[in-house]
Amino acid sequence: MYDVVIVGAGIAGCACAHFLARYDLNILVVDASYDIATGTTRANSGIVHGGYDPEPGTLKARFNIEGSRMYPGLARDLGFDFRQNGSLVVAFSEEERPNIEKLYARGITNGVEGLRIIESDELHEKEPLLNPAAVAALWVPTGGIVDPYGITLAFAETAACNGVTFKFDTCVSDIRRAENNWELIIDNPEGTSQTLEARIVINAAGLNSGLLNSYVSKENDFKITPRAGEYLLLDKIWGNAFTSTVFQVPTAAGKGVLVSPTVEGNLLIGPNAVAREHTYETQTTNEGLAQILKDASKTWVKIPAGDIITNFAGLRSTCVESPDFHLGEPADAPGFFNICGFDSPGLTAAPAVGKYFAEIISERLQAAEKPAYIDHRDAPRHLSTMSDSEIALAVAENPAWGRVVCRCEQVSEAEIVEALRSPVPARTVDAIKWRTRAGMGRCQAGFCLPLTIELIAKEHGIELTQVCKGSHDSRLILGERGFLNELPHISMGGAC
Amino acid sequence: MAQTLCGNPTTFKTDIAIIGAGAAGLAAAVSAYDAGVHDIMVFEREDAPGGILKQCIHNGFGLQRYKEELSGPEYAHREYAAALQRGININYAATVLSIEPNTTLRVLSPEFGLAHVEAKAIILAMGSRERTRGALRIPGTRPAGVYTAGTVQRLINLQGIVPGKEVVMLGSGDIGLIVARRLVYEGAHVKMVLNRSHFSGGLRRNIVQCLDDYGIPLRLLQTVTNVYGRDRIEAVGVSEVDKPTKQAIPGTEERVSCDMLVLSVGLIPENDLSRAAGISLDRGSQGAIVNEQYQTSVPGIFSCGNVLHVHDLVDFVSDEGERAGRSAAAYVQNEGAPEQQTATTRIVPGNGVGYVVPQLVTPAAHDDLLLRFRVRDIYHKPTISVKVDGETVKTFKRPILIPAEMVEIHLNAQLLAGHATAEIHIEAGQNS
Amino acid sequence: MSKQEIRHYVCVNCPVGCDLEVTVTDGVATQVSGNACKRGIAYGLDEATDPKRTVTSLVRVTGREMPLSVRTESPVPKKLIPECIAALREIDVTPPINIGDIILENICNTGVNVIATKEIN
């Protein structure tokens, strides 16, 4: 019997786990996937929004502002990459100016601090590569950029250090009322199933949160629609091309795309918004990518398309019927806490929602605070950002710091091994990539993949052929030499 | 070597520091040694010498240099033996993190930790990397099973594991062709090799002996326009390519099932360190701009091999390494004194030429000037002409020029004296 | 009455890649045309009669993940490649191994030895 079972190890679930871990509760986080943050959390713009966008009075407005204010402190205490680089919403003609003025007014109503409309000269001085046609912009100094995986990992690791259990490859296929508790039916990857009991369930299942809600409630019948956003990522040589996150002002023609530096030092362009049928459809399309390039050229006229290193798509879990967040208990399912329709600004809002839920649930369960609660996490060390003397000392203590595995991102073996031994261990090549950046650079893992596979196999005591890219069906190597019996067929040639 | 046990970077002083112990780096080390500079440090990020040759177990190496046909590991072993014989200091698992001012390197290794290597000259010999799916902007899902050819080659030949068994290959560069045959030998089925342009980037011999011999179809003017599969790749979308625009033709996509997509779509000189150090690069070759001494825009830094421009024959890589090694030795022996200021000529790629190495020449100093370049298209019975101020000063006839094969010409540099630029043009022959 | 057929090959001696027409009379290659140089004649006759290839492959090394690279010392008949590959799949070698060590003598009765191309200590 668990006090709390959190379904979903994305930013929302892990934020809840982190804040609930302060209390003397028996907490389990389950996720259908192989790692934290594999769904909506992973592939998005990584923007901490100022809060000028949501309609005043909505849950989105409230938790956006609260969350945005929590970020600087959390980044410091939990050691994840966050930078308050500021956002710009740019008007590219005088006709677009009223739209930024409208956003300014809305931001003031929502309580966003430091908003200002800046004029052409200041704007172009700030962003020299911006389309010269830009006339003015809304400047949002509280806007920031974050590594969404990084903050989710920080939440998960502190939660695990404080006693929260994580279970992956664990799919919840049904939830039933059992007296005052909840019974969760769990499907294991081996094809077996088991039942878990929990006093409280938090539904942080992202794209599947609508489905999960339907197991317990007739009250809310909201449908979560996966909406894909496609992105292009530019080489680090363009990481400083823009210092702020540059939005285009929303117009009747569309919301526009953003151009933004990332905390890792690349430059991100995107997203669009395309409805998808299934929750796994994270494919990109030629048309989508071409459209993004075209739309982004409004912001940056000469995008160096030759320096694009990768493209990807993420899904947003949008509730089309009522676009606000759906937070809290349905009237017919007390003890079942929804976090549904958690699309933008979900990433920004998540810490505030997690804190809010922890307060309500701890009170409901009359849980006391733990006497020994770990509220700090050292930022993972990265070779690429360490000083020479830090590196020298690290190698003296552990020679693995001196062995570079990923040459493009300068990731050492020690960093990879640390990720494999984390309180929430990385188990796959993708998990290593998200945690250490190994394989994320220009060669896109061409050189380091063979080494990473070996390290994963060695640390987890498995065969090279069992190592997966991500899910347990994504084996990277199909067999050892000799597993195929076919002999070459010779064509003697000479035919006409 | 002194072991660092405190938090201080070590300092090494050496005459010549060489980045990379592949074909270029080893040849550079040996020739610099033979030119009289014996204080040399080579830094190799892997655990063994030879660079990419270690995994190139096929034959065809060394016909020019050793007059016999060797496999990659055998060729590498000979180059390494020459360095070993001279007692040249090669550091393994040693990664150069950056090139600092005053020909200094920051080098990291598990053995000596972080070291500042103060050299009198540096030779860049880092080789190249492969173009990736991301650079091609192939859309679709992101499943396991999409690899570059060199990665597949490494997994099979050095780690003894086979990444896929039902294979589609995009691009027909030489590495790809060799890997296609390797996969067939391992029992895999290579369904087809697609090539976006109307000619293959691979050598004729490899097309015959790696594809034709095994009945693997080479489909010209076709490319991959989609990747399908959630976890492991299940299929690719194959589309026809419009020859003039080189774009995939919408509506022609055919779904081809496979469990692996192998990319062999070109090599890129790995100049991340050079770029960060402010060394001027040539957009055509994607390597450093060098003079006939193989010296880059930063005095005392030389470049050779695949990091300078992508070669097709290792024999020429070794030759270039030797040239750079001798130049670096001379630079050290002259104590870095700049050569007498003499006018330089810029060599410019003209019609049909992708790039020319070296890009800068000092005509007064040299009679025999070696120029290496690549053409952009196939030319039958072409004329190569060297022009200064619009006037042809030298022509060369060749039976054929193809993009897959690097071209070499020898020129009396005096012909260029007094001219700011010289252009290399290709004129198509009558039969083209 | 003698039986004549024409076979087509692409010469690989140089990048020109001449399209060769080889006349085969009663199973014997007799004439080559389409060649731009005399190397094409020898190549065409060989390809039509008894094409040969150097085989390069791998064999297992006892107790090691990394296989040993090997090659035939000289070219072997192309039609025997599948048999050669099958023979090499059966082999396990034990270190130490030097470059040039004979790994398999007289592979598939071709009279050609297979040698190691890598050193393993």
mmCIF file of N, CA and C in Angstrom, chain B residues 104-168:
data_model
loop_
_atom_site.group_PDB
_atom_site.id
_atom_site.type_symbol
_atom_site.label_atom_id
_atom_site.label_comp_id
_atom_site.label_asym_id
_atom_site.label_seq_id
_atom_site.Cartn_x
_atom_site.Cartn_y
_atom_site.Cartn_z
ATOM 1 N N THR B 104 49.831 26.588 -28.233
ATOM 2 C CA THR B 104 49.679 25.779 -27.017
ATOM 3 C C THR B 104 48.396 24.952 -27.121
ATOM 4 N N LEU B 105 48.470 23.705 -26.636
ATOM 5 C CA LEU B 105 47.288 22.843 -26.645
ATOM 6 C C LEU B 105 46.849 22.562 -25.212
ATOM 7 N N ARG B 106 45.543 22.450 -25.013
ATOM 8 C CA ARG B 106 45.016 21.898 -23.756
ATOM 9 C C ARG B 106 44.641 20.457 -24.050
ATOM 10 N N VAL B 107 45.306 19.543 -23.364
ATOM 11 C CA VAL B 107 45.121 18.125 -23.661
ATOM 12 C C VAL B 107 44.687 17.401 -22.389
ATOM 13 N N LEU B 108 43.739 16.480 -22.562
ATOM 14 C CA LEU B 108 43.218 15.733 -21.417
ATOM 15 C C LEU B 108 43.475 14.245 -21.618
ATOM 16 N N SER B 109 43.966 13.598 -20.572
ATOM 17 C CA SER B 109 44.122 12.142 -20.653
ATOM 18 C C SER B 109 44.000 11.538 -19.269
ATOM 19 N N PRO B 110 43.578 10.278 -19.181
ATOM 20 C CA PRO B 110 43.484 9.649 -17.859
ATOM 21 C C PRO B 110 44.867 9.498 -17.230
ATOM 22 N N GLU B 111 45.888 9.510 -18.048
ATOM 23 C CA GLU B 111 47.235 9.285 -17.527
ATOM 24 C C GLU B 111 47.827 10.539 -16.905
ATOM 25 N N PHE B 112 47.823 11.638 -17.664
ATOM 26 C CA PHE B 112 48.456 12.853 -17.126
ATOM 27 C C PHE B 112 47.460 13.937 -16.740
ATOM 28 N N GLY B 113 46.184 13.662 -16.839
ATOM 29 C CA GLY B 113 45.197 14.655 -16.459
ATOM 30 C C GLY B 113 45.111 15.764 -17.477
ATOM 31 N N LEU B 114 45.011 17.004 -16.990
ATOM 32 C CA LEU B 114 44.935 18.123 -17.926
ATOM 33 C C LEU B 114 46.327 18.708 -18.109
ATOM 34 N N ALA B 115 46.760 18.818 -19.346
ATOM 35 C CA ALA B 115 48.099 19.344 -19.622
ATOM 36 C C ALA B 115 48.011 20.524 -20.570
ATOM 37 N N HIS B 116 48.880 21.493 -20.328
ATOM 38 C CA HIS B 116 49.087 22.569 -21.299
ATOM 39 C C HIS B 116 50.354 22.206 -22.058
ATOM 40 N N VAL B 117 50.217 21.997 -23.337
ATOM 41 C CA VAL B 117 51.362 21.584 -24.146
ATOM 42 C C VAL B 117 51.847 22.804 -24.916
ATOM 43 N N GLU B 118 52.992 23.311 -24.502
ATOM 44 C CA GLU B 118 53.552 24.493 -25.179
ATOM 45 C C GLU B 118 54.463 24.003 -26.287
ATOM 46 N N ALA B 119 54.018 24.166 -27.517
ATOM 47 C CA ALA B 119 54.772 23.660 -28.659
ATOM 48 C C ALA B 119 55.306 24.824 -29.476
ATOM 49 N N LYS B 120 56.313 24.509 -30.290
ATOM 50 C CA LYS B 120 56.794 25.538 -31.223
ATOM 51 C C LYS B 120 55.976 25.493 -32.506
ATOM 52 N N ALA B 121 55.489 24.305 -32.829
ATOM 53 C CA ALA B 121 54.603 24.162 -33.993
ATOM 54 C C ALA B 121 53.566 23.096 -33.685
ATOM 55 N N ILE B 122 52.423 23.214 -34.337
ATOM 56 C CA ILE B 122 51.346 22.238 -34.163
ATOM 57 C C ILE B 122 50.955 21.712 -35.539
ATOM 58 N N ILE B 123 50.715 20.401 -35.617
ATOM 59 C CA ILE B 123 50.206 19.842 -36.873
ATOM 60 C C ILE B 123 48.808 19.282 -36.613
ATOM 61 N N LEU B 124 47.850 19.785 -37.369
ATOM 62 C CA LEU B 124 46.467 19.301 -37.256
ATOM 63 C C LEU B 124 46.320 18.060 -38.127
ATOM 64 N N ALA B 125 45.923 16.953 -37.514
ATOM 65 C CA ALA B 125 45.733 15.706 -38.273
ATOM 66 C C ALA B 125 44.558 14.936 -37.648
ATOM 67 N N MET B 126 43.430 15.655 -37.482
ATOM 68 C CA MET B 126 42.285 15.084 -36.743
ATOM 69 C C MET B 126 41.344 14.262 -37.609
ATOM 70 N N GLY B 127 41.565 14.277 -38.908
ATOM 71 C CA GLY B 127 40.699 13.457 -39.757
ATOM 72 C C GLY B 127 39.344 14.094 -39.998
ATOM 73 N N SER B 128 38.361 13.249 -40.293
ATOM 74 C CA SER B 128 37.048 13.765 -40.675
ATOM 75 C C SER B 128 35.961 13.021 -39.925
ATOM 76 N N ARG B 129 34.748 13.522 -40.027
ATOM 77 C CA ARG B 129 33.596 12.802 -39.479
ATOM 78 C C ARG B 129 32.562 12.645 -40.582
ATOM 79 N N GLU B 130 31.533 11.863 -40.288
ATOM 80 C CA GLU B 130 30.539 11.571 -41.314
ATOM 81 C C GLU B 130 29.363 12.525 -41.235
ATOM 82 N N ARG B 131 28.793 12.834 -42.393
ATOM 83 C CA ARG B 131 27.551 13.607 -42.392
ATOM 84 C C ARG B 131 26.440 12.735 -41.818
ATOM 85 N N THR B 132 25.489 13.365 -41.144
ATOM 86 C CA THR B 132 24.471 12.616 -40.415
ATOM 87 C C THR B 132 23.081 12.838 -40.999
ATOM 88 N N ARG B 133 22.147 12.088 -40.447
ATOM 89 C CA ARG B 133 20.744 12.253 -40.834
ATOM 90 C C ARG B 133 20.275 13.680 -40.581
ATOM 91 N N GLY B 134 20.670 14.240 -39.451
ATOM 92 C CA GLY B 134 20.229 15.587 -39.104
ATOM 93 C C GLY B 134 20.659 16.600 -40.144
ATOM 94 N N ALA B 135 21.901 16.451 -40.626
ATOM 95 C CA ALA B 135 22.408 17.402 -41.612
ATOM 96 C C ALA B 135 21.641 17.281 -42.924
ATOM 97 N N LEU B 136 21.098 16.087 -43.203
ATOM 98 C CA LEU B 136 20.328 15.894 -44.437
ATOM 99 C C LEU B 136 18.879 16.302 -44.263
ATOM 100 N N ARG B 137 18.491 16.569 -43.029
ATOM 101 C CA ARG B 137 17.113 16.924 -42.691
ATOM 102 C C ARG B 137 16.119 15.866 -43.163
ATOM 103 N N ILE B 138 16.461 14.568 -43.019
ATOM 104 C CA ILE B 138 15.503 13.525 -43.381
ATOM 105 C C ILE B 138 14.416 13.521 -42.309
ATOM 106 N N PRO B 139 13.166 13.729 -42.688
ATOM 107 C CA PRO B 139 12.115 13.747 -41.674
ATOM 108 C C PRO B 139 11.698 12.330 -41.285
ATOM 109 N N GLY B 140 10.698 12.242 -40.414
ATOM 110 C CA GLY B 140 10.181 10.945 -39.988
ATOM 111 C C GLY B 140 10.368 10.735 -38.512
ATOM 112 N N THR B 141 10.245 9.474 -38.087
ATOM 113 C CA THR B 141 10.416 9.148 -36.676
ATOM 114 C C THR B 141 11.904 9.025 -36.363
ATOM 115 N N ARG B 142 12.212 8.810 -35.082
ATOM 116 C CA ARG B 142 13.610 8.725 -34.659
ATOM 117 C C ARG B 142 13.864 7.394 -33.950
ATOM 118 N N PRO B 143 13.704 6.297 -34.656
ATOM 119 C CA PRO B 143 13.870 4.984 -34.031
ATOM 120 C C PRO B 143 15.335 4.560 -33.976
ATOM 121 N N ALA B 144 15.584 3.445 -33.288
ATOM 122 C CA ALA B 144 16.910 2.833 -33.339
ATOM 123 C C ALA B 144 17.100 2.239 -34.733
ATOM 124 N N GLY B 145 18.343 2.152 -35.186
ATOM 125 C CA GLY B 145 18.606 1.494 -36.461
ATOM 126 C C GLY B 145 19.003 2.421 -37.593
ATOM 127 N N VAL B 146 19.277 3.689 -37.281
ATOM 128 C CA VAL B 146 19.781 4.605 -38.311
ATOM 129 C C VAL B 146 21.232 4.917 -37.952
ATOM 130 N N TYR B 147 22.135 4.504 -38.817
ATOM 131 C CA TYR B 147 23.560 4.650 -38.507
ATOM 132 C C TYR B 147 24.314 5.209 -39.701
ATOM 133 N N THR B 148 25.435 5.851 -39.429
ATOM 134 C CA THR B 148 26.349 6.193 -40.515
ATOM 135 C C THR B 148 27.201 4.962 -40.821
ATOM 136 N N ALA B 149 27.704 4.912 -42.052
ATOM 137 C CA ALA B 149 28.440 3.733 -42.507
ATOM 138 C C ALA B 149 29.668 3.458 -41.641
ATOM 139 N N GLY B 150 30.369 4.507 -41.275
ATOM 140 C CA GLY B 150 31.578 4.322 -40.468
ATOM 141 C C GLY B 150 31.268 3.730 -39.102
ATOM 142 N N THR B 151 30.134 4.113 -38.537
ATOM 143 C CA THR B 151 29.739 3.550 -37.248
ATOM 144 C C THR B 151 29.437 2.062 -37.390
ATOM 145 N N VAL B 152 28.732 1.688 -38.446
ATOM 146 C CA VAL B 152 28.440 0.275 -38.689
ATOM 147 C C VAL B 152 29.742 -0.506 -38.856
ATOM 148 N N GLN B 153 30.658 0.080 -39.602
ATOM 149 C CA GLN B 153 31.947 -0.572 -39.836
ATOM 150 C C GLN B 153 32.682 -0.811 -38.514
ATOM 151 N N ARG B 154 32.636 0.169 -37.655
ATOM 152 C CA ARG B 154 33.307 0.036 -36.371
ATOM 153 C C ARG B 154 32.644 -1.032 -35.496
ATOM 154 N N LEU B 155 31.307 -1.001 -35.449
ATOM 155 C CA LEU B 155 30.586 -1.964 -34.611
ATOM 156 C C LEU B 155 30.911 -3.394 -35.048
ATOM 157 N N ILE B 156 30.932 -3.623 -36.344
ATOM 158 C CA ILE B 156 31.190 -4.990 -36.826
ATOM 159 C C ILE B 156 32.672 -5.345 -36.690
ATOM 160 N N ASN B 157 33.530 -4.500 -37.238
ATOM 161 C CA ASN B 157 34.939 -4.887 -37.370
ATOM 162 C C ASN B 157 35.732 -4.783 -36.076
ATOM 163 N N LEU B 158 35.337 -3.865 -35.200
ATOM 164 C CA LEU B 158 36.108 -3.703 -33.966
ATOM 165 C C LEU B 158 35.377 -4.220 -32.731
ATOM 166 N N GLN B 159 34.049 -4.322 -32.809
ATOM 167 C CA GLN B 159 33.327 -4.784 -31.621
ATOM 168 C C GLN B 159 32.626 -6.119 -31.832
ATOM 169 N N GLY B 160 32.649 -6.601 -33.071
ATOM 170 C CA GLY B 160 32.111 -7.936 -33.326
ATOM 171 C C GLY B 160 30.606 -8.037 -33.184
ATOM 172 N N ILE B 161 29.900 -6.916 -33.378
ATOM 173 C CA ILE B 161 28.441 -6.947 -33.266
ATOM 174 C C ILE B 161 27.812 -6.389 -34.538
ATOM 175 N N VAL B 162 26.629 -6.927 -34.865
ATOM 176 C CA VAL B 162 25.990 -6.591 -36.136
ATOM 177 C C VAL B 162 24.720 -5.796 -35.855
ATOM 178 N N PRO B 163 24.685 -4.536 -36.282
ATOM 179 C CA PRO B 163 23.561 -3.696 -35.896
ATOM 180 C C PRO B 163 22.257 -3.975 -36.641
ATOM 181 N N GLY B 164 22.301 -4.566 -37.856
ATOM 182 C CA GLY B 164 21.043 -4.773 -38.584
ATOM 183 C C GLY B 164 21.175 -5.884 -39.595
ATOM 184 N N LYS B 165 20.009 -6.344 -40.120
ATOM 185 C CA LYS B 165 20.087 -7.458 -41.060
ATOM 186 C C LYS B 165 19.293 -7.247 -42.343
ATOM 187 N N GLU B 166 18.439 -6.256 -42.372
ATOM 188 C CA GLU B 166 17.647 -5.959 -43.576
ATOM 189 C C GLU B 166 17.915 -4.478 -43.868
ATOM 190 N N VAL B 167 18.792 -4.227 -44.849
ATOM 191 C CA VAL B 167 19.449 -2.930 -44.889
ATOM 192 C C VAL B 167 19.108 -2.130 -46.141
ATOM 193 N N VAL B 168 18.827 -0.852 -45.937
ATOM 194 C CA VAL B 168 18.795 0.109 -47.040
ATOM 195 C C VAL B 168 19.924 1.091 -46.778
#
